[in-house]
Amino acid sequence: MIKLHQFHPSGNCYKVRLLLHQLGIPFETVETEMGPKGTRSLEFKAKNPIAKVPTVELEPGVFLAESNAILWYFAEGTPFIPSDKLERARMLQWMFFEQYSHEPYVAVARAWIAFFGIPPGKERELEERIQKGYAALDVMEGELAKRPFFAGERYSLADITLYAYTHVAEEGRFDLTRYPAIRAWFERVQSQPRHLRITDAVPAAAR
């Protein structure tokens, strides 16, 4: 049985739960505390020296980290990765955009505000991150005004990647009412077969 070491509210961990559920791959979750007693412990670093979740144990002693790498591993050879060379490259383009231009701002603002508290002295940095998060949302809005999904006409890993933190961005003080194309895309993502909400427990059938 695949084990997903995770912090349940994390969008990066949610990406993996969502894809595994949509692929019908059985897995179990292992809740992992952030910090010295969890992800930064020697025991966890033996599994993943990057000291982050998600980390999947594919089989005893075999681990894989980084959410988008995990998505690629499980989705290779499935419809979640486009067969067309250009669409596949565009999918990767948006996955890189998510990790470089979106997640550091949208996800971090949400984490500070909703879960961990704003670090002392970081109040100005929070506002800067929110501004850059809005810049990423503006880019997404423009793209989704032209096409239904990020890699063309079909739902792909690019959509899973960007949906994870965007649909809960309001928890990071982002106003999503100003983004009609993004909100319409939410509905398309949520209508996909075997959709799983970020707050959902892992269904018994997946264990």
PDB file of C-alpha atoms in Angstrom:
ATOM      1  CA  MET A   1       0.000   0.000   0.000  1.00  0.00           C
ATOM      2  CA  ILE A   2       1.308   3.435  -0.950  1.00  0.00           C
ATOM      3  CA  LYS A   3       1.788   5.718   2.055  1.00  0.00           C
ATOM      4  CA  LEU A   4       1.372   9.470   1.709  1.00  0.00           C
ATOM      5  CA  HIS A   5       3.134  11.404   4.456  1.00  0.00           C
ATOM      6  CA  GLN A   6       1.230  14.653   4.614  1.00  0.00           C
ATOM      7  CA  PHE A   7      -0.125  17.686   6.454  1.00  0.00           C
ATOM      8  CA  HIS A   8      -3.794  17.456   5.495  1.00  0.00           C
ATOM      9  CA  PRO A   9      -4.529  21.193   4.906  1.00  0.00           C
ATOM     10  CA  SER A  10      -1.524  21.552   2.599  1.00  0.00           C
ATOM     11  CA  GLY A  11      -2.421  22.182  -1.022  1.00  0.00           C
ATOM     12  CA  ASN A  12       0.715  20.352  -2.134  1.00  0.00           C
ATOM     13  CA  CYS A  13      -0.452  17.269  -0.243  1.00  0.00           C
ATOM     14  CA  TYR A  14      -3.995  17.716  -1.556  1.00  0.00           C
ATOM     15  CA  LYS A  15      -2.713  17.562  -5.134  1.00  0.00           C
ATOM     16  CA  VAL A  16      -1.427  14.067  -4.513  1.00  0.00           C
ATOM     17  CA  ARG A  17      -4.579  12.869  -2.717  1.00  0.00           C
ATOM     18  CA  LEU A  18      -6.736  14.221  -5.516  1.00  0.00           C
ATOM     19  CA  LEU A  19      -4.779  12.577  -8.317  1.00  0.00           C
ATOM     20  CA  LEU A  20      -4.478   9.210  -6.557  1.00  0.00           C
ATOM     21  CA  HIS A  21      -8.209   9.216  -5.865  1.00  0.00           C
ATOM     22  CA  GLN A  22      -9.043  10.157  -9.449  1.00  0.00           C
ATOM     23  CA  LEU A  23      -6.767   7.390 -10.726  1.00  0.00           C
ATOM     24  CA  GLY A  24      -8.318   4.889  -8.318  1.00  0.00           C
ATOM     25  CA  ILE A  25      -4.934   4.045  -6.773  1.00  0.00           C
ATOM     26  CA  PRO A  26      -5.237   2.773  -3.180  1.00  0.00           C
ATOM     27  CA  PHE A  27      -3.215   4.674  -0.604  1.00  0.00           C
ATOM     28  CA  GLU A  28      -3.108   5.522   3.045  1.00  0.00           C
ATOM     29  CA  THR A  29      -2.139   8.794   4.688  1.00  0.00           C
ATOM     30  CA  VAL A  30       0.288   9.417   7.529  1.00  0.00           C
ATOM     31  CA  GLU A  31      -0.220  12.797   9.206  1.00  0.00           C
ATOM     32  CA  THR A  32       3.133  14.456   9.774  1.00  0.00           C
ATOM     33  CA  GLU A  33       3.763  17.388  12.062  1.00  0.00           C
ATOM     34  CA  MET A  34       5.640  20.393  10.715  1.00  0.00           C
ATOM     35  CA  GLY A  35       8.912  21.192  12.461  1.00  0.00           C
ATOM     36  CA  PRO A  36      11.539  19.497  14.642  1.00  0.00           C
ATOM     37  CA  LYS A  37       9.276  16.703  15.858  1.00  0.00           C
ATOM     38  CA  GLY A  38       7.978  15.934  12.387  1.00  0.00           C
ATOM     39  CA  THR A  39       9.364  16.922   9.005  1.00  0.00           C
ATOM     40  CA  ARG A  40      12.703  18.111  10.387  1.00  0.00           C
ATOM     41  CA  SER A  41      13.301  15.076  12.581  1.00  0.00           C
ATOM     42  CA  LEU A  42      16.161  12.723  11.760  1.00  0.00           C
ATOM     43  CA  GLU A  43      13.646   9.925  11.245  1.00  0.00           C
ATOM     44  CA  PHE A  44      11.743  11.873   8.603  1.00  0.00           C
ATOM     45  CA  LYS A  45      14.885  13.204   6.920  1.00  0.00           C
ATOM     46  CA  ALA A  46      15.939   9.589   6.400  1.00  0.00           C
ATOM     47  CA  LYS A  47      12.830   9.295   4.226  1.00  0.00           C
ATOM     48  CA  ASN A  48      13.166  12.693   2.568  1.00  0.00           C
ATOM     49  CA  PRO A  49      16.292  14.831   3.086  1.00  0.00           C
ATOM     50  CA  ILE A  50      14.375  17.849   1.750  1.00  0.00           C
ATOM     51  CA  ALA A  51      12.350  17.593   4.995  1.00  0.00           C
ATOM     52  CA  LYS A  52       8.984  18.441   3.463  1.00  0.00           C
ATOM     53  CA  VAL A  53       5.610  16.915   2.823  1.00  0.00           C
ATOM     54  CA  PRO A  54       4.208  15.472   0.689  1.00  0.00           C
ATOM     55  CA  THR A  55       6.474  12.461   0.653  1.00  0.00           C
ATOM     56  CA  VAL A  56       5.209   9.166  -0.704  1.00  0.00           C
ATOM     57  CA  GLU A  57       6.505   5.726   0.198  1.00  0.00           C
ATOM     58  CA  LEU A  58       6.025   3.778  -3.016  1.00  0.00           C
ATOM     59  CA  GLU A  59       7.136   0.523  -1.423  1.00  0.00           C
ATOM     60  CA  PRO A  60       9.040  -0.221   1.772  1.00  0.00           C
ATOM     61  CA  GLY A  61      12.111   2.001   1.816  1.00  0.00           C
ATOM     62  CA  VAL A  62      11.419   3.692  -1.547  1.00  0.00           C
ATOM     63  CA  PHE A  63      10.426   7.361  -1.215  1.00  0.00           C
ATOM     64  CA  LEU A  64       9.572  10.184  -3.605  1.00  0.00           C
ATOM     65  CA  ALA A  65       9.175  13.875  -2.722  1.00  0.00           C
ATOM     66  CA  GLU A  66       8.090  17.186  -4.296  1.00  0.00           C
ATOM     67  CA  SER A  67       4.402  17.355  -5.157  1.00  0.00           C
ATOM     68  CA  ASN A  68       4.680  17.931  -8.900  1.00  0.00           C
ATOM     69  CA  ALA A  69       7.267  15.176  -9.320  1.00  0.00           C
ATOM     70  CA  ILE A  70       4.911  12.838  -7.456  1.00  0.00           C
ATOM     71  CA  LEU A  71       2.046  13.840  -9.759  1.00  0.00           C
ATOM     72  CA  TRP A  72       4.161  13.099 -12.830  1.00  0.00           C
ATOM     73  CA  TYR A  73       5.196   9.706 -11.466  1.00  0.00           C
ATOM     74  CA  PHE A  74       1.620   8.528 -10.993  1.00  0.00           C
ATOM     75  CA  ALA A  75       0.093  10.218 -14.050  1.00  0.00           C
ATOM     76  CA  GLU A  76       2.603   9.070 -16.660  1.00  0.00           C
ATOM     77  CA  GLY A  77       0.782   7.055 -19.308  1.00  0.00           C
ATOM     78  CA  THR A  78      -2.660   8.343 -18.255  1.00  0.00           C
ATOM     79  CA  PRO A  79      -4.944  11.015 -19.776  1.00  0.00           C
ATOM     80  CA  PHE A  80      -3.797  13.458 -17.069  1.00  0.00           C
ATOM     81  CA  ILE A  81      -0.674  14.054 -19.181  1.00  0.00           C
ATOM     82  CA  PRO A  82      -1.462  15.156 -22.769  1.00  0.00           C
ATOM     83  CA  SER A  83      -0.174  12.972 -25.567  1.00  0.00           C
ATOM     84  CA  ASP A  84       0.422  15.980 -27.835  1.00  0.00           C
ATOM     85  CA  LYS A  85       3.983  17.288 -27.477  1.00  0.00           C
ATOM     86  CA  LEU A  86       3.058  20.984 -27.362  1.00  0.00           C
ATOM     87  CA  GLU A  87       0.161  20.499 -24.934  1.00  0.00           C
ATOM     88  CA  ARG A  88       2.424  18.408 -22.715  1.00  0.00           C
ATOM     89  CA  ALA A  89       5.022  21.184 -22.699  1.00  0.00           C
ATOM     90  CA  ARG A  90       2.318  23.756 -21.910  1.00  0.00           C
ATOM     91  CA  MET A  91       1.165  21.593 -19.021  1.00  0.00           C
ATOM     92  CA  LEU A  92       4.722  21.653 -17.653  1.00  0.00           C
ATOM     93  CA  GLN A  93       4.897  25.408 -18.267  1.00  0.00           C
ATOM     94  CA  TRP A  94       1.941  25.956 -15.922  1.00  0.00           C
ATOM     95  CA  MET A  95       3.243  23.492 -13.363  1.00  0.00           C
ATOM     96  CA  PHE A  96       6.529  25.432 -13.246  1.00  0.00           C
ATOM     97  CA  PHE A  97       4.567  28.692 -13.029  1.00  0.00           C
ATOM     98  CA  GLU A  98       2.667  27.308 -10.041  1.00  0.00           C
ATOM     99  CA  GLN A  99       5.819  26.478  -8.111  1.00  0.00           C
ATOM    100  CA  TYR A 100       7.746  29.652  -8.987  1.00  0.00           C
ATOM    101  CA  SER A 101       5.146  32.428  -9.403  1.00  0.00           C
ATOM    102  CA  HIS A 102       2.038  31.224  -7.555  1.00  0.00           C
ATOM    103  CA  GLU A 103       2.701  28.876  -4.628  1.00  0.00           C
ATOM    104  CA  PRO A 104       5.341  31.068  -2.904  1.00  0.00           C
ATOM    105  CA  TYR A 105       2.763  33.847  -2.604  1.00  0.00           C
ATOM    106  CA  VAL A 106      -0.753  32.395  -2.533  1.00  0.00           C
ATOM    107  CA  ALA A 107       0.162  29.343  -0.464  1.00  0.00           C
ATOM    108  CA  VAL A 108       2.469  31.139   1.957  1.00  0.00           C
ATOM    109  CA  ALA A 109      -0.069  33.901   2.636  1.00  0.00           C
ATOM    110  CA  ARG A 110      -2.705  31.238   3.362  1.00  0.00           C
ATOM    111  CA  ALA A 111      -0.343  29.275   5.609  1.00  0.00           C
ATOM    112  CA  TRP A 112       0.587  32.328   7.674  1.00  0.00           C
ATOM    113  CA  ILE A 113      -2.949  33.674   8.000  1.00  0.00           C
ATOM    114  CA  ALA A 114      -4.949  30.457   8.380  1.00  0.00           C
ATOM    115  CA  PHE A 115      -2.601  27.990  10.087  1.00  0.00           C
ATOM    116  CA  PHE A 116       0.716  29.118  11.526  1.00  0.00           C
ATOM    117  CA  GLY A 117       0.416  32.811  12.261  1.00  0.00           C
ATOM    118  CA  ILE A 118       2.317  35.685  10.671  1.00  0.00           C
ATOM    119  CA  PRO A 119       5.978  35.445  11.723  1.00  0.00           C
ATOM    120  CA  PRO A 120       7.086  38.426  13.813  1.00  0.00           C
ATOM    121  CA  GLY A 121       8.393  41.201  11.601  1.00  0.00           C
ATOM    122  CA  LYS A 122       6.918  39.665   8.437  1.00  0.00           C
ATOM    123  CA  GLU A 123       3.785  41.863   8.203  1.00  0.00           C
ATOM    124  CA  ARG A 124       5.146  43.931   5.324  1.00  0.00           C
ATOM    125  CA  GLU A 125       6.402  40.814   3.575  1.00  0.00           C
ATOM    126  CA  LEU A 126       2.915  39.324   3.858  1.00  0.00           C
ATOM    127  CA  GLU A 127       1.441  42.293   2.002  1.00  0.00           C
ATOM    128  CA  GLU A 128       4.117  41.957  -0.687  1.00  0.00           C
ATOM    129  CA  ARG A 129       3.328  38.262  -1.046  1.00  0.00           C
ATOM    130  CA  ILE A 130      -0.385  39.035  -1.391  1.00  0.00           C
ATOM    131  CA  GLN A 131       0.373  41.566  -4.134  1.00  0.00           C
ATOM    132  CA  LYS A 132       2.486  39.003  -6.020  1.00  0.00           C
ATOM    133  CA  GLY A 133      -0.229  36.402  -5.459  1.00  0.00           C
ATOM    134  CA  TYR A 134      -2.734  38.699  -7.116  1.00  0.00           C
ATOM    135  CA  ALA A 135      -0.324  39.080 -10.036  1.00  0.00           C
ATOM    136  CA  ALA A 136      -0.340  35.281 -10.462  1.00  0.00           C
ATOM    137  CA  LEU A 137      -4.143  35.179 -10.259  1.00  0.00           C
ATOM    138  CA  ASP A 138      -4.325  37.903 -12.920  1.00  0.00           C
ATOM    139  CA  VAL A 139      -2.223  35.750 -15.245  1.00  0.00           C
ATOM    140  CA  MET A 140      -4.473  32.746 -14.599  1.00  0.00           C
ATOM    141  CA  GLU A 141      -7.608  34.789 -15.221  1.00  0.00           C
ATOM    142  CA  GLY A 142      -6.287  35.935 -18.585  1.00  0.00           C
ATOM    143  CA  GLU A 143      -5.436  32.396 -19.645  1.00  0.00           C
ATOM    144  CA  LEU A 144      -8.752  30.912 -18.530  1.00  0.00           C
ATOM    145  CA  ALA A 145     -10.654  33.614 -20.397  1.00  0.00           C
ATOM    146  CA  LYS A 146      -9.249  32.020 -23.575  1.00  0.00           C
ATOM    147  CA  ARG A 147      -9.472  28.281 -22.891  1.00  0.00           C
ATOM    148  CA  PRO A 148     -11.254  25.891 -20.496  1.00  0.00           C
ATOM    149  CA  PHE A 149      -8.137  24.265 -19.035  1.00  0.00           C
ATOM    150  CA  PHE A 150      -4.483  25.195 -18.800  1.00  0.00           C
ATOM    151  CA  ALA A 151      -3.107  22.634 -21.265  1.00  0.00           C
ATOM    152  CA  GLY A 152      -5.802  23.003 -23.905  1.00  0.00           C
ATOM    153  CA  GLU A 153      -9.245  21.489 -23.995  1.00  0.00           C
ATOM    154  CA  ARG A 154      -8.743  18.797 -21.371  1.00  0.00           C
ATOM    155  CA  TYR A 155      -8.185  18.595 -17.631  1.00  0.00           C
ATOM    156  CA  SER A 156      -4.564  17.756 -16.835  1.00  0.00           C
ATOM    157  CA  LEU A 157      -1.938  17.896 -14.117  1.00  0.00           C
ATOM    158  CA  ALA A 158      -1.655  21.630 -14.748  1.00  0.00           C
ATOM    159  CA  ASP A 159      -5.208  22.077 -13.497  1.00  0.00           C
ATOM    160  CA  ILE A 160      -4.695  19.896 -10.424  1.00  0.00           C
ATOM    161  CA  THR A 161      -1.519  21.819  -9.617  1.00  0.00           C
ATOM    162  CA  LEU A 162      -3.055  25.285  -9.887  1.00  0.00           C
ATOM    163  CA  TYR A 163      -6.439  24.394  -8.429  1.00  0.00           C
ATOM    164  CA  ALA A 164      -4.973  23.137  -5.153  1.00  0.00           C
ATOM    165  CA  TYR A 165      -4.052  26.489  -3.636  1.00  0.00           C
ATOM    166  CA  THR A 166      -6.165  28.772  -5.827  1.00  0.00           C
ATOM    167  CA  HIS A 167      -9.547  27.427  -4.723  1.00  0.00           C
ATOM    168  CA  VAL A 168      -8.684  28.106  -1.063  1.00  0.00           C
ATOM    169  CA  ALA A 169      -6.906  31.409  -1.720  1.00  0.00           C
ATOM    170  CA  GLU A 170      -9.572  33.335   0.183  1.00  0.00           C
ATOM    171  CA  GLU A 171      -8.095  31.773   3.336  1.00  0.00           C
ATOM    172  CA  GLY A 172      -5.009  33.846   2.518  1.00  0.00           C
ATOM    173  CA  ARG A 173      -7.009  37.071   2.184  1.00  0.00           C
ATOM    174  CA  PHE A 174      -7.385  36.941  -1.610  1.00  0.00           C
ATOM    175  CA  ASP A 175     -10.663  38.221  -3.073  1.00  0.00           C
ATOM    176  CA  LEU A 176     -11.715  35.728  -5.750  1.00  0.00           C
ATOM    177  CA  THR A 177     -14.964  37.511  -6.638  1.00  0.00           C
ATOM    178  CA  ARG A 178     -12.969  39.624  -9.100  1.00  0.00           C
ATOM    179  CA  TYR A 179     -11.997  36.524 -11.131  1.00  0.00           C
ATOM    180  CA  PRO A 180     -15.017  35.158 -13.044  1.00  0.00           C
ATOM    181  CA  ALA A 181     -12.953  32.954 -15.377  1.00  0.00           C
ATOM    182  CA  ILE A 182     -11.149  31.333 -12.445  1.00  0.00           C
ATOM    183  CA  ARG A 183     -14.428  30.716 -10.626  1.00  0.00           C
ATOM    184  CA  ALA A 184     -15.949  29.119 -13.754  1.00  0.00           C
ATOM    185  CA  TRP A 185     -12.836  26.929 -14.016  1.00  0.00           C
ATOM    186  CA  PHE A 186     -13.359  25.846 -10.394  1.00  0.00           C
ATOM    187  CA  GLU A 187     -16.707  24.415 -11.462  1.00  0.00           C
ATOM    188  CA  ARG A 188     -15.141  22.544 -14.373  1.00  0.00           C
ATOM    189  CA  VAL A 189     -12.466  21.066 -12.107  1.00  0.00           C
ATOM    190  CA  GLN A 190     -15.006  20.101  -9.461  1.00  0.00           C
ATOM    191  CA  SER A 191     -17.149  18.359 -12.092  1.00  0.00           C
ATOM    192  CA  GLN A 192     -14.353  15.933 -13.008  1.00  0.00           C
ATOM    193  CA  PRO A 193     -14.968  12.266 -12.110  1.00  0.00           C
ATOM    194  CA  ARG A 194     -13.947  11.274  -8.577  1.00  0.00           C
ATOM    195  CA  HIS A 195     -13.248  14.835  -7.468  1.00  0.00           C
ATOM    196  CA  LEU A 196     -12.077  15.057  -3.859  1.00  0.00           C
ATOM    197  CA  ARG A 197     -12.342  18.235  -1.780  1.00  0.00           C
ATOM    198  CA  ILE A 198      -9.346  19.428   0.202  1.00  0.00           C
ATOM    199  CA  THR A 199     -11.284  18.987   3.448  1.00  0.00           C
ATOM    200  CA  ASP A 200     -12.411  15.443   2.646  1.00  0.00           C
ATOM    201  CA  ALA A 201     -10.985  12.516   4.533  1.00  0.00           C
ATOM    202  CA  VAL A 202      -9.509   9.828   2.342  1.00  0.00           C
ATOM    203  CA  PRO A 203     -12.431   7.585   1.333  1.00  0.00           C
ATOM    204  CA  ALA A 204     -12.347   4.102   2.811  1.00  0.00           C
ATOM    205  CA  ALA A 205     -12.182   2.633  -0.689  1.00  0.00           C
ATOM    206  CA  ALA A 206      -8.820   4.353  -1.196  1.00  0.00           C
ATOM    207  CA  ARG A 207      -7.253   2.735   1.865  1.00  0.00           C
TER     208      ARG A 207
END
